[in-house]
Coordinates of C-alpha atoms and ligand atoms in Angstrom, one line a residue:
M131 CA 106.6 74.6 101.4
S132 CA 109.5 76.7 100.4
T133 CA 110.2 79.8 102.4
N134 CA 111.6 83.1 101.1
H135 CA 113.6 85.1 103.5
A136 CA 113.8 88.4 101.7
T137 CA 112.2 91.4 103.3
R138 CA 108.6 91.8 102.5
S139 CA 106.1 94.7 103.1
A140 CA 102.4 95.2 102.7
F141 CA 99.9 97.9 103.2
A142 CA 96.2 98.1 104.0
P143 CA 93.9 101.2 103.9
G144 CA 91.5 102.5 106.5
K145 CA 87.8 102.3 105.8
V146 CA 84.6 104.1 106.6
I147 CA 81.0 102.8 106.8
L148 CA 78.7 105.0 104.7
F149 CA 75.4 103.2 105.6
G150 CA 74.1 100.3 107.6
E151 CA 76.4 99.8 110.6
H152 CA 74.9 97.8 113.4
A153 CA 71.9 96.7 111.3
V154 CA 74.5 94.7 109.2
V155 CA 75.2 92.5 112.3
Y156 CA 71.5 91.5 112.1
G157 CA 71.6 90.5 108.4
Q158 CA 70.8 93.9 106.8
P159 CA 73.0 95.3 104.0
A160 CA 75.6 98.0 104.6
I161 CA 78.0 100.0 102.5
A162 CA 81.7 100.7 103.2
V163 CA 84.5 102.3 101.3
P164 CA 88.2 102.3 101.7
V165 CA 90.0 105.4 103.0
T166 CA 93.3 105.4 101.3
Q167 CA 94.7 108.6 102.9
V168 CA 95.5 106.6 106.0
K169 CA 97.0 103.2 106.1
A170 CA 98.7 100.5 108.1
S171 CA 101.9 98.9 107.0
A172 CA 103.8 95.8 107.9
T173 CA 107.4 94.9 107.1
V174 CA 109.0 91.6 107.8
T175 CA 112.8 91.3 107.9
P176 CA 115.0 88.3 108.5
A177 CA 116.5 88.0 112.0
S178 CA 119.3 86.0 113.4
P179 CA 118.9 82.2 113.6
G180 CA 117.1 81.0 116.8
S181 CA 115.6 84.5 117.5
G182 CA 112.0 83.5 116.6
L183 CA 109.4 86.0 115.5
T184 CA 109.2 89.4 117.2
I185 CA 106.3 91.8 116.4
V186 CA 107.3 95.4 116.9
A187 CA 104.2 97.6 117.1
S188 CA 106.0 101.0 116.7
D189 CA 102.9 103.2 117.3
L190 CA 102.0 101.3 120.5
G191 CA 105.7 101.3 121.7
A192 CA 105.3 97.6 122.3
D193 CA 107.0 94.4 121.3
F194 CA 105.4 91.0 121.2
R195 CA 107.0 87.6 121.0
L196 CA 105.1 84.6 119.6
D197 CA 106.1 82.3 122.4
T198 CA 105.1 84.5 125.3
A199 CA 102.1 86.5 124.2
P200 CA 98.6 85.4 125.5
P201 CA 96.4 83.6 122.9
D202 CA 94.0 86.5 122.6
E203 CA 96.6 89.1 121.9
P204 CA 95.4 90.1 118.4
L205 CA 98.8 90.8 116.7
T206 CA 100.4 87.5 117.7
A207 CA 97.1 85.6 117.0
A208 CA 97.2 87.0 113.5
A209 CA 100.8 85.8 113.1
R210 CA 100.0 82.3 114.5
L211 CA 97.1 82.0 112.2
T212 CA 99.3 82.9 109.2
L213 CA 101.9 80.3 110.2
F214 CA 99.1 77.7 110.5
H215 CA 97.6 78.7 107.1
C216 CA 101.0 78.5 105.5
S217 CA 101.9 75.2 107.3
T218 CA 105.1 76.8 108.4
A219 CA 107.2 76.8 111.6
E220 CA 107.9 80.1 113.3
P221 CA 110.5 82.0 111.3
D222 CA 113.4 84.0 112.6
A223 CA 112.1 87.5 111.7
T224 CA 111.1 90.9 112.9
L225 CA 107.7 92.1 111.9
T226 CA 107.4 95.9 112.2
L227 CA 103.9 97.5 112.2
R228 CA 103.1 101.1 111.6
S229 CA 99.8 102.9 111.2
T230 CA 98.6 106.4 110.4
I231 CA 95.0 105.3 111.1
P232 CA 93.8 106.7 114.5
I233 CA 93.0 103.9 117.0
A234 CA 89.4 103.5 118.1
S235 CA 88.2 106.1 115.7
G236 CA 86.0 103.7 113.6
L237 CA 88.4 103.9 110.6
G238 CA 89.3 100.3 110.8
S239 CA 92.7 100.6 112.4
G240 CA 92.8 97.1 114.0
T241 CA 91.5 95.5 110.8
A242 CA 94.0 97.3 108.6
V243 CA 96.9 96.3 110.9
S244 CA 95.8 92.6 110.9
T245 CA 95.5 92.7 107.1
A246 CA 98.9 94.2 106.5
L247 CA 100.5 91.9 109.0
I248 CA 99.0 88.7 107.5
R249 CA 99.7 89.8 103.9
A250 CA 103.4 90.7 104.6
L251 CA 104.1 87.6 106.8
A252 CA 102.5 85.2 104.2
E253 CA 104.6 86.7 101.5
F254 CA 107.8 86.5 103.6
L255 CA 107.0 82.8 104.2
G256 CA 106.6 82.3 100.4
C257 CA 102.9 81.6 100.6
P258 CA 101.2 84.8 99.2
M259 CA 97.5 84.8 99.9
E260 CA 94.5 85.2 97.7
T261 CA 92.4 88.2 98.8
A262 CA 89.4 86.0 99.8
G263 CA 91.7 83.9 102.0
L264 CA 93.3 87.0 103.5
S265 CA 89.9 88.5 104.3
A266 CA 88.8 85.2 106.0
L267 CA 91.9 85.1 108.2
V268 CA 91.4 88.8 109.2
F269 CA 87.8 88.0 110.1
E270 CA 89.1 85.5 112.7
I271 CA 91.1 88.3 114.3
E272 CA 88.1 90.6 114.1
K273 CA 86.3 88.2 116.5
I274 CA 89.0 88.9 119.1
H275 CA 88.6 92.6 118.7
H276 CA 84.8 92.8 118.4
G277 CA 83.2 89.6 119.6
T278 CA 80.6 89.2 116.8
P279 CA 81.7 91.1 113.8
S280 CA 79.6 91.2 110.7
G281 CA 82.6 90.8 108.3
I282 CA 82.2 94.2 106.6
D283 CA 85.5 95.7 107.8
N284 CA 87.7 92.8 106.7
T285 CA 86.0 92.7 103.3
V286 CA 86.3 96.4 102.5
I287 CA 89.9 96.6 103.8
A288 CA 91.2 93.3 102.2
Y289 CA 89.7 94.1 98.8
Q290 CA 90.3 97.9 99.0
K291 CA 87.1 98.6 97.1
P292 CA 83.7 100.1 97.8
V293 CA 81.5 97.2 99.0
Y294 CA 77.8 96.5 99.4
Y295 CA 77.9 93.9 102.1
R296 CA 75.3 91.6 103.5
K297 CA 76.3 88.9 106.0
G298 CA 75.9 85.4 104.6
T299 CA 75.5 86.4 100.9
P300 CA 78.3 87.1 98.4
Y301 CA 79.5 90.7 98.8
E302 CA 79.1 93.0 95.8
F303 CA 81.6 95.7 94.8
L304 CA 80.0 99.0 94.0
E305 CA 80.4 100.8 90.7
I306 CA 80.5 104.5 91.5
G307 CA 78.2 106.3 89.0
E308 CA 79.6 109.7 89.9
K309 CA 82.5 110.6 92.2
F310 CA 81.5 112.2 95.5
S311 CA 83.4 113.4 98.6
V312 CA 82.9 112.4 102.2
L313 CA 84.3 114.5 105.0
I314 CA 85.3 112.4 108.1
A315 CA 85.5 114.3 111.4
Y316 CA 87.0 112.6 114.5
S317 CA 85.2 113.5 117.7
G318 CA 88.3 112.9 119.8
M319 CA 86.4 110.4 122.0
P320 CA 87.5 106.9 121.3
G321 CA 84.7 104.6 120.1
N322 CA 84.1 101.2 121.6
T323 CA 82.6 98.9 118.9
R324 CA 82.5 95.9 121.2
E325 CA 80.5 97.7 123.9
A326 CA 78.3 99.4 121.3
V327 CA 77.4 96.1 119.6
E328 CA 76.8 94.4 123.0
G329 CA 74.6 97.3 124.1
V330 CA 72.5 97.1 120.9
R331 CA 72.2 93.3 121.4
E332 CA 70.9 93.8 125.0
R333 CA 68.3 96.4 123.9
W334 CA 67.3 94.3 120.9
Q335 CA 66.6 91.3 123.2
K336 CA 64.3 93.5 125.3
E337 CA 62.4 95.1 122.4
P338 CA 63.0 92.8 119.4
D339 CA 60.1 94.1 117.3
R340 CA 61.0 97.7 117.6
Y341 CA 64.7 97.0 116.9
N342 CA 63.9 94.7 114.0
Q343 CA 61.9 97.5 112.4
I344 CA 64.7 99.9 112.8
F345 CA 67.2 97.5 111.4
S346 CA 64.9 96.8 108.4
R347 CA 64.6 100.5 107.6
I348 CA 68.4 100.9 107.9
G349 CA 68.7 98.0 105.4
E350 CA 66.3 99.8 103.0
I351 CA 68.4 102.9 103.3
S352 CA 71.5 101.0 102.3
Q353 CA 69.6 99.5 99.3
E354 CA 68.4 103.0 98.3
A355 CA 71.9 104.4 98.7
K356 CA 73.4 101.6 96.6
V357 CA 71.1 102.5 93.7
I358 CA 72.0 106.2 94.0
I359 CA 75.7 105.6 94.2
E360 CA 75.6 103.4 91.2
T361 CA 73.4 105.5 89.0
G362 CA 74.9 108.9 89.9
N363 CA 73.1 111.9 91.7
P364 CA 75.1 111.3 94.9
D365 CA 73.6 114.5 96.3
H366 CA 70.6 112.5 97.2
L367 CA 72.7 110.5 99.7
G368 CA 72.5 113.4 102.1
S369 CA 68.9 112.9 103.3
L370 CA 69.6 109.1 103.6
M371 CA 72.6 109.9 105.8
N372 CA 70.4 112.1 108.0
E373 CA 67.8 109.5 108.4
N374 CA 70.4 106.8 109.1
H375 CA 71.8 108.9 111.8
E376 CA 68.4 109.3 113.5
L377 CA 68.0 105.6 113.5
L378 CA 71.4 105.1 115.0
Q379 CA 70.4 107.6 117.7
E380 CA 67.3 105.5 118.4
I381 CA 69.3 102.4 118.9
G382 CA 71.5 104.2 121.4
V383 CA 74.9 104.4 119.8
S384 CA 75.3 108.1 119.3
T385 CA 76.6 110.5 121.9
P386 CA 76.1 114.3 122.5
E387 CA 79.5 115.0 120.9
L388 CA 78.7 113.0 117.7
D389 CA 75.2 114.6 117.5
Q390 CA 76.8 118.0 117.8
L391 CA 79.3 117.4 115.0
V392 CA 76.5 116.0 112.8
F393 CA 74.4 119.2 113.5
E394 CA 77.4 121.5 112.9
A395 CA 78.3 119.7 109.6
R396 CA 74.7 120.2 108.3
N397 CA 74.6 123.7 109.6
A398 CA 77.9 124.6 107.7
G399 CA 76.5 123.3 104.4
A400 CA 77.0 119.5 104.3
L401 CA 74.3 117.8 102.3
G402 CA 73.8 115.3 105.1
A403 CA 75.7 113.8 108.0
K404 CA 75.7 110.8 110.3
L405 CA 77.9 109.0 112.8
S406 CA 79.9 106.2 111.2
G407 CA 81.1 102.8 112.6
G408 CA 80.3 101.4 116.0
G409 CA 79.6 104.8 117.7
L410 CA 79.8 105.7 121.4
G411 CA 82.6 107.9 120.1
G412 CA 84.7 107.7 117.0
H413 CA 83.8 109.8 114.0
I414 CA 81.1 111.3 111.9
I415 CA 80.9 111.5 108.2
A416 CA 79.3 114.3 106.1
L417 CA 78.5 114.4 102.4
V418 CA 80.2 117.5 101.1
K419 CA 80.0 119.1 97.6
S420 CA 81.1 122.8 97.9
N421 CA 82.8 124.9 100.6
I422 CA 84.5 121.8 101.8
D423 CA 87.4 123.7 103.5
F424 CA 84.8 126.0 105.2
I425 CA 82.9 123.0 106.5
S426 CA 86.1 121.3 107.7
G427 CA 87.1 124.5 109.5
E428 CA 83.8 124.9 111.2
L429 CA 83.9 121.3 112.5
E430 CA 87.4 121.8 113.8
K431 CA 86.2 125.0 115.6
K432 CA 83.2 123.1 117.0
G433 CA 85.0 120.2 118.5
A434 CA 86.4 117.9 115.8
I435 CA 90.0 116.9 116.7
S436 CA 90.8 116.2 113.0
T437 CA 89.1 116.1 109.6
L438 CA 89.8 114.3 106.4
I439 CA 88.2 114.4 103.0
T440 CA 88.0 111.1 101.1
P441 CA 86.9 110.8 97.5
V442 CA 84.6 107.9 96.7
T443 CA 85.5 106.7 93.2
N444 CA 86.0 103.4 91.4
R445 CA 89.8 103.9 91.4
N446 CA 91.8 102.2 94.1
S447 CA 93.1 105.7 94.7
N448 CA 96.1 107.1 96.6
R449 CA 98.5 104.4 95.9
Ligands
PMV531 O1 83.5 100.6 114.7 P1 83.8 100.0 113.3 O2 84.1 101.0 112.3 O3 84.7 98.9 113.3 O4 82.4 99.5 112.7 C1 81.7 98.4 113.3 C2 80.5 98.2 112.4 C3 79.4 97.5 113.2 O5 78.3 97.3 112.3 C4 78.9 98.3 114.4 C5 79.9 96.1 113.7 C6 80.1 95.1 112.6 O6 80.8 94.1 112.9 O7 79.7 95.3 111.5

Protein backbone atom coordinates (compact mmCIF):
# COMPACT_ATOMS: atom_id res chain seq x y z
CA MET A 1 0.00 0.00 0.00
CA SER A 2 1.37 3.43 -0.90
CA THR A 3 1.61 6.01 1.87
CA ASN A 4 1.10 9.70 1.57
CA HIS A 5 3.07 11.80 3.96
CA ALA A 6 1.35 15.12 3.44
CA THR A 7 -0.38 16.66 6.45
CA ARG A 8 -3.99 15.51 6.82
CA SER A 9 -6.84 16.76 9.02
CA ALA A 10 -10.32 15.49 9.84
CA PHE A 11 -13.23 16.62 11.97
CA ALA A 12 -16.13 14.91 13.70
CA PRO A 13 -19.17 16.54 15.33
CA GLY A 14 -20.70 15.93 18.74
CA LYS A 15 -24.05 14.20 19.02
CA VAL A 16 -27.13 14.16 21.17
CA ILE A 17 -29.60 11.34 21.77
CA LEU A 18 -33.19 12.57 21.34
CA PHE A 19 -34.98 9.36 22.37
CA GLY A 20 -34.26 5.79 23.36
CA GLU A 21 -30.98 5.79 25.31
CA HIS A 22 -30.42 2.70 27.47
CA ALA A 23 -33.37 0.86 25.86
CA VAL A 24 -31.26 0.83 22.67
CA VAL A 25 -28.75 -1.42 24.46
CA TYR A 26 -31.61 -3.96 24.79
CA GLY A 27 -32.57 -3.91 21.12
CA GLN A 28 -35.08 -1.04 21.11
CA PRO A 29 -34.81 1.79 18.56
CA ALA A 30 -33.32 5.17 19.43
CA ILE A 31 -32.86 8.50 17.69
CA ALA A 32 -29.69 10.59 17.68
CA VAL A 33 -28.65 13.70 15.80
CA PRO A 34 -25.26 15.32 15.18
CA VAL A 35 -24.39 18.49 17.08
CA THR A 36 -22.19 20.42 14.70
CA GLN A 37 -21.58 23.47 16.90
CA VAL A 38 -18.99 21.42 18.78
CA LYS A 39 -16.40 19.19 17.21
CA ALA A 40 -13.24 17.14 17.57
CA SER A 41 -10.37 17.56 15.14
CA ALA A 42 -7.28 15.53 14.34
CA THR A 43 -4.26 16.66 12.35
CA VAL A 44 -1.45 14.34 11.33
CA THR A 45 1.88 15.88 10.32
CA PRO A 46 5.05 14.09 9.22
CA ALA A 47 7.80 13.78 11.87
CA SER A 48 11.52 13.04 11.63
CA PRO A 49 12.55 9.53 10.54
CA GLY A 50 12.64 7.01 13.40
CA SER A 51 10.46 9.09 15.69
CA GLY A 52 7.40 6.84 15.40
CA LEU A 53 3.86 8.03 16.05
CA THR A 54 3.16 10.48 18.87
CA ILE A 55 -0.42 11.40 19.77
CA VAL A 56 -0.74 14.82 21.33
CA ALA A 57 -4.06 15.26 23.14
CA SER A 58 -3.86 19.04 23.52
CA ASP A 59 -6.98 19.40 25.67
CA LEU A 60 -5.85 16.69 28.09
CA GLY A 61 -2.32 18.11 28.19
CA ALA A 62 -1.07 14.57 27.51
CA ASP A 63 1.13 12.84 24.92
CA PHE A 64 0.93 9.14 24.04
CA ARG A 65 3.44 7.02 22.18
CA LEU A 66 2.32 3.96 20.35
CA ASP A 67 5.13 1.77 21.69
CA THR A 68 4.63 2.58 25.38
CA ALA A 69 0.86 3.16 25.88
CA PRO A 70 -1.15 0.35 27.52
CA PRO A 71 -3.35 -1.70 25.13
CA ASP A 72 -6.58 -0.27 26.57
CA GLU A 73 -5.57 3.37 26.19
CA PRO A 74 -8.31 4.42 23.72
CA LEU A 75 -6.38 6.95 21.59
CA THR A 76 -3.43 4.66 20.88
CA ALA A 77 -5.83 1.71 20.46
CA ALA A 78 -7.62 3.71 17.74
CA ALA A 79 -4.29 4.44 16.04
CA ARG A 80 -3.19 0.78 16.22
CA LEU A 81 -6.50 -0.37 14.78
CA THR A 82 -6.12 2.09 11.90
CA LEU A 83 -2.60 0.84 11.13
CA PHE A 84 -3.88 -2.73 11.18
CA HIS A 85 -6.82 -1.84 8.94
CA CYS A 86 -4.50 -0.09 6.48
CA SER A 87 -1.90 -2.91 6.70
CA THR A 88 0.73 -0.27 7.40
CA ALA A 89 3.70 -0.04 9.75
CA GLU A 90 3.85 2.73 12.35
CA PRO A 91 4.56 6.03 10.54
CA ASP A 92 6.85 8.80 11.73
CA ALA A 93 4.21 11.37 12.51
CA THR A 94 2.61 13.62 15.10
CA LEU A 95 -1.15 13.32 15.51
CA THR A 96 -2.63 16.33 17.28
CA LEU A 97 -6.14 16.12 18.72
CA ARG A 98 -8.36 19.00 19.77
CA SER A 99 -11.95 19.05 20.87
CA THR A 100 -14.54 21.65 21.80
CA ILE A 101 -16.91 18.89 22.99
CA PRO A 102 -17.15 18.84 26.80
CA ILE A 103 -15.79 15.58 28.21
CA ALA A 104 -18.26 13.22 29.99
CA SER A 105 -21.18 15.46 29.09
CA GLY A 106 -23.00 12.91 26.91
CA LEU A 107 -22.23 14.83 23.71
CA GLY A 108 -20.05 12.09 22.28
CA SER A 109 -16.65 13.58 23.01
CA GLY A 110 -14.73 10.26 23.10
CA THR A 111 -16.52 8.96 20.00
CA ALA A 112 -15.87 12.14 18.02
CA VAL A 113 -12.19 12.14 18.97
CA SER A 114 -11.81 8.48 17.85
CA THR A 115 -13.65 9.26 14.60
CA ALA A 116 -11.50 12.27 13.73
CA LEU A 117 -8.31 10.41 14.73
CA ILE A 118 -9.03 7.34 12.60
CA ARG A 119 -10.21 9.35 9.60
CA ALA A 120 -7.16 11.69 9.62
CA LEU A 121 -4.64 8.90 10.22
CA ALA A 122 -6.12 6.68 7.49
CA GLU A 123 -5.92 9.57 5.02
CA PHE A 124 -2.34 10.33 6.07
CA LEU A 125 -1.50 6.68 5.41
CA GLY A 126 -3.03 6.88 1.94
CA CYS A 127 -5.95 4.57 2.78
CA PRO A 128 -9.02 6.79 3.13
CA MET A 129 -11.90 4.96 4.73
CA GLU A 130 -15.52 4.43 3.73
CA THR A 131 -17.89 5.77 6.39
CA ALA A 132 -19.20 2.26 7.18
CA GLY A 133 -15.65 1.01 7.82
CA LEU A 134 -14.86 4.08 9.89
CA SER A 135 -17.97 3.60 12.01
CA ALA A 136 -17.06 -0.07 12.56
CA LEU A 137 -13.55 0.79 13.77
CA VAL A 138 -14.87 3.52 16.08
CA PHE A 139 -17.30 0.96 17.52
CA GLU A 140 -14.31 -1.16 18.59
CA ILE A 141 -12.93 1.81 20.55
CA GLU A 142 -16.39 2.46 22.03
CA LYS A 143 -16.09 -0.94 23.70
CA ILE A 144 -13.00 0.30 25.57
CA HIS A 145 -14.87 3.43 26.68
CA HIS A 146 -18.26 1.91 27.53
CA GLY A 147 -18.05 -1.88 27.76
CA THR A 148 -21.22 -2.84 25.86
CA PRO A 149 -22.10 0.05 23.55
CA SER A 150 -25.20 -0.16 21.36
CA GLY A 151 -23.43 1.38 18.35
CA ILE A 152 -25.62 4.48 18.09
CA ASP A 153 -22.88 6.99 18.95
CA ASN A 154 -20.37 5.83 16.32
CA THR A 155 -23.14 5.65 13.70
CA VAL A 156 -24.47 9.19 14.18
CA ILE A 157 -21.00 10.71 14.50
CA ALA A 158 -19.34 8.87 11.60
CA TYR A 159 -22.25 9.58 9.22
CA GLN A 160 -22.99 13.06 10.63
CA LYS A 161 -26.71 12.62 9.98
CA PRO A 162 -29.85 12.21 12.11
CA VAL A 163 -30.24 8.48 12.61
CA TYR A 164 -32.92 6.04 13.71
CA TYR A 165 -30.88 3.21 15.14
CA ARG A 166 -31.77 -0.27 16.24
CA LYS A 167 -29.00 -2.69 17.17
CA GLY A 168 -28.60 -5.54 14.70
CA THR A 169 -30.75 -3.99 11.96
CA PRO A 170 -29.65 -1.60 9.20
CA TYR A 171 -29.77 1.96 10.57
CA GLU A 172 -32.03 4.48 8.86
CA PHE A 173 -31.27 8.13 8.28
CA LEU A 174 -34.12 10.42 9.25
CA GLU A 175 -35.67 12.85 6.81
CA ILE A 176 -36.61 15.86 8.92
CA GLY A 177 -40.13 16.97 7.93
CA GLU A 178 -39.88 20.34 9.66
CA LYS A 179 -36.81 21.90 11.24
CA PHE A 180 -36.88 22.11 15.05
CA SER A 181 -34.53 23.28 17.77
CA VAL A 182 -33.16 21.45 20.74
CA LEU A 183 -31.62 23.22 23.69
CA ILE A 184 -28.84 21.29 25.38
CA ALA A 185 -28.04 22.24 28.98
CA TYR A 186 -25.01 20.82 30.73
CA SER A 187 -25.51 20.03 34.41
CA GLY A 188 -21.83 20.44 35.24
CA MET A 189 -21.81 16.96 36.81
CA PRO A 190 -19.79 14.59 34.60
CA GLY A 191 -21.88 11.65 33.40
CA ASN A 192 -20.62 8.10 33.60
CA THR A 193 -22.07 6.03 30.79
CA ARG A 194 -20.26 2.83 31.71
CA GLU A 195 -21.50 2.96 35.30
CA ALA A 196 -25.03 3.92 34.18
CA VAL A 197 -25.22 1.06 31.67
CA GLU A 198 -23.85 -1.44 34.21
CA GLY A 199 -26.30 -0.24 36.88
CA VAL A 200 -29.25 -0.64 34.53
CA ARG A 201 -28.05 -4.14 33.64
CA GLU A 202 -27.87 -5.16 37.32
CA ARG A 203 -31.37 -3.85 38.00
CA TRP A 204 -32.72 -5.46 34.79
CA GLN A 205 -31.32 -8.81 35.94
CA LYS A 206 -33.21 -8.47 39.23
CA GLU A 207 -36.51 -7.35 37.67
CA PRO A 208 -36.43 -8.41 34.02
CA ASP A 209 -40.18 -8.16 33.37
CA ARG A 210 -40.52 -4.67 34.73
CA TYR A 211 -37.43 -3.43 32.90
CA ASN A 212 -38.40 -5.12 29.63
CA GLN A 213 -41.76 -3.36 29.79
CA ILE A 214 -40.08 -0.01 30.31
CA PHE A 215 -37.64 -0.65 27.47
CA SER A 216 -40.55 -1.61 25.17
CA ARG A 217 -42.39 1.60 25.96
CA ILE A 218 -39.21 3.62 25.34
CA GLY A 219 -38.89 1.82 21.99
CA GLU A 220 -42.48 2.77 21.12
CA ILE A 221 -41.69 6.38 22.00
CA SER A 222 -38.75 6.34 19.58
CA GLN A 223 -41.01 4.90 16.86
CA GLU A 224 -43.68 7.54 17.49
CA ALA A 225 -41.02 10.26 17.50
CA LYS A 226 -39.64 9.02 14.17
CA VAL A 227 -43.05 9.41 12.53
CA ILE A 228 -43.50 12.90 13.99
CA ILE A 229 -40.00 14.00 12.97
CA GLU A 230 -40.48 12.76 9.42
CA THR A 231 -43.98 14.10 8.89
CA GLY A 232 -43.58 17.49 10.60
CA ASN A 233 -45.43 18.81 13.67
CA PRO A 234 -42.28 18.53 15.81
CA ASP A 235 -44.10 20.31 18.70
CA HIS A 236 -45.64 16.93 19.47
CA LEU A 237 -42.20 15.62 20.41
CA GLY A 238 -42.43 17.54 23.70
CA SER A 239 -44.80 15.17 25.48
CA LEU A 240 -42.79 12.17 24.24
CA MET A 241 -39.64 13.71 25.71
CA ASN A 242 -41.42 14.17 29.04
CA GLU A 243 -42.58 10.57 29.10
CA ASN A 244 -39.15 9.30 28.05
CA HIS A 245 -37.61 11.23 30.94
CA GLU A 246 -39.98 9.63 33.45
CA LEU A 247 -39.03 6.20 32.17
CA LEU A 248 -35.34 7.06 32.47
CA GLN A 249 -36.01 8.13 36.07
CA GLU A 250 -37.67 4.76 36.67
CA ILE A 251 -34.61 2.85 35.49
CA GLY A 252 -32.45 4.89 37.87
CA VAL A 253 -30.25 6.95 35.57
CA SER A 254 -31.45 10.44 36.42
CA THR A 255 -30.14 12.60 39.26
CA PRO A 256 -31.71 15.42 41.31
CA GLU A 257 -29.67 17.94 39.27
CA LEU A 258 -30.92 16.55 35.93
CA ASP A 259 -34.50 16.39 37.23
CA GLN A 260 -34.24 19.99 38.37
CA LEU A 261 -33.01 21.19 34.96
CA VAL A 262 -35.78 19.23 33.23
CA PHE A 263 -38.33 20.86 35.54
CA GLU A 264 -36.89 24.35 35.02
CA ALA A 265 -36.82 23.94 31.24
CA ARG A 266 -40.51 23.00 31.14
CA ASN A 267 -41.34 25.74 33.63
CA ALA A 268 -39.61 28.34 31.48
CA GLY A 269 -41.63 27.37 28.42
CA ALA A 270 -39.92 24.40 26.74
CA LEU A 271 -42.40 22.06 25.03
CA GLY A 272 -40.77 19.08 26.72
CA ALA A 273 -37.47 18.03 28.28
CA LYS A 274 -35.51 14.95 29.25
CA LEU A 275 -32.07 13.83 30.26
CA SER A 276 -30.02 12.69 27.30
CA GLY A 277 -27.26 10.10 26.99
CA GLY A 278 -26.09 7.75 29.71
CA GLY A 279 -27.24 9.97 32.59
CA LEU A 280 -25.95 10.04 36.20
CA GLY A 281 -24.79 13.52 35.19
CA GLY A 282 -24.17 15.01 31.79
CA HIS A 283 -26.86 17.07 30.10
CA ILE A 284 -30.55 17.49 29.50
CA ILE A 285 -32.26 18.42 26.26
CA ALA A 286 -35.37 20.54 25.81
CA LEU A 287 -37.61 21.11 22.82
CA VAL A 288 -37.74 24.87 22.33
CA LYS A 289 -39.78 26.92 19.89
CA SER A 290 -40.09 30.46 21.22
CA ASN A 291 -38.38 32.51 23.95
CA ILE A 292 -35.30 30.39 23.42
CA ASP A 293 -32.89 32.94 24.93
CA PHE A 294 -35.15 33.33 27.96
CA ILE A 295 -35.27 29.54 28.53
CA SER A 296 -31.47 29.28 28.15
CA GLY A 297 -31.01 32.15 30.60
CA GLU A 298 -33.37 30.57 33.13
CA LEU A 299 -31.50 27.26 32.94
CA GLU A 300 -28.18 29.01 33.42
CA LYS A 301 -29.61 30.82 36.46
CA LYS A 302 -30.94 27.53 37.86
CA GLY A 303 -27.75 25.51 37.67
CA ALA A 304 -26.82 24.75 34.05
CA ILE A 305 -23.11 25.33 33.48
CA SER A 306 -23.61 25.98 29.78
CA THR A 307 -26.33 25.84 27.15
CA LEU A 308 -26.29 25.30 23.42
CA ILE A 309 -29.05 25.39 20.82
CA THR A 310 -28.81 22.89 18.00
CA PRO A 311 -31.09 22.98 14.97
CA VAL A 312 -32.27 19.57 13.74
CA THR A 313 -32.43 19.72 9.96
CA ASN A 314 -31.57 17.58 6.98
CA ARG A 315 -28.55 19.72 6.24
CA ASN A 316 -25.18 18.60 7.40
CA SER A 317 -25.05 22.04 8.96
CA ASN A 318 -22.31 24.24 10.40
CA ARG A 319 -19.54 23.11 8.16
O1 LIG B 1 -23.63 8.78 27.37
P1 LIG B 1 -23.71 8.71 25.90
O2 LIG B 1 -24.21 9.95 25.28
O3 LIG B 1 -22.50 8.18 25.24
O4 LIG B 1 -24.92 7.75 25.52
C1 LIG B 1 -24.94 6.43 25.79
C2 LIG B 1 -26.22 5.88 25.30
C3 LIG B 1 -26.57 4.56 25.96
O5 LIG B 1 -27.78 4.12 25.34
C4 LIG B 1 -26.82 4.75 27.45
C5 LIG B 1 -25.49 3.50 25.79
C6 LIG B 1 -25.34 3.02 24.37
O6 LIG B 1 -24.31 2.39 24.10
O7 LIG B 1 -26.26 3.19 23.54
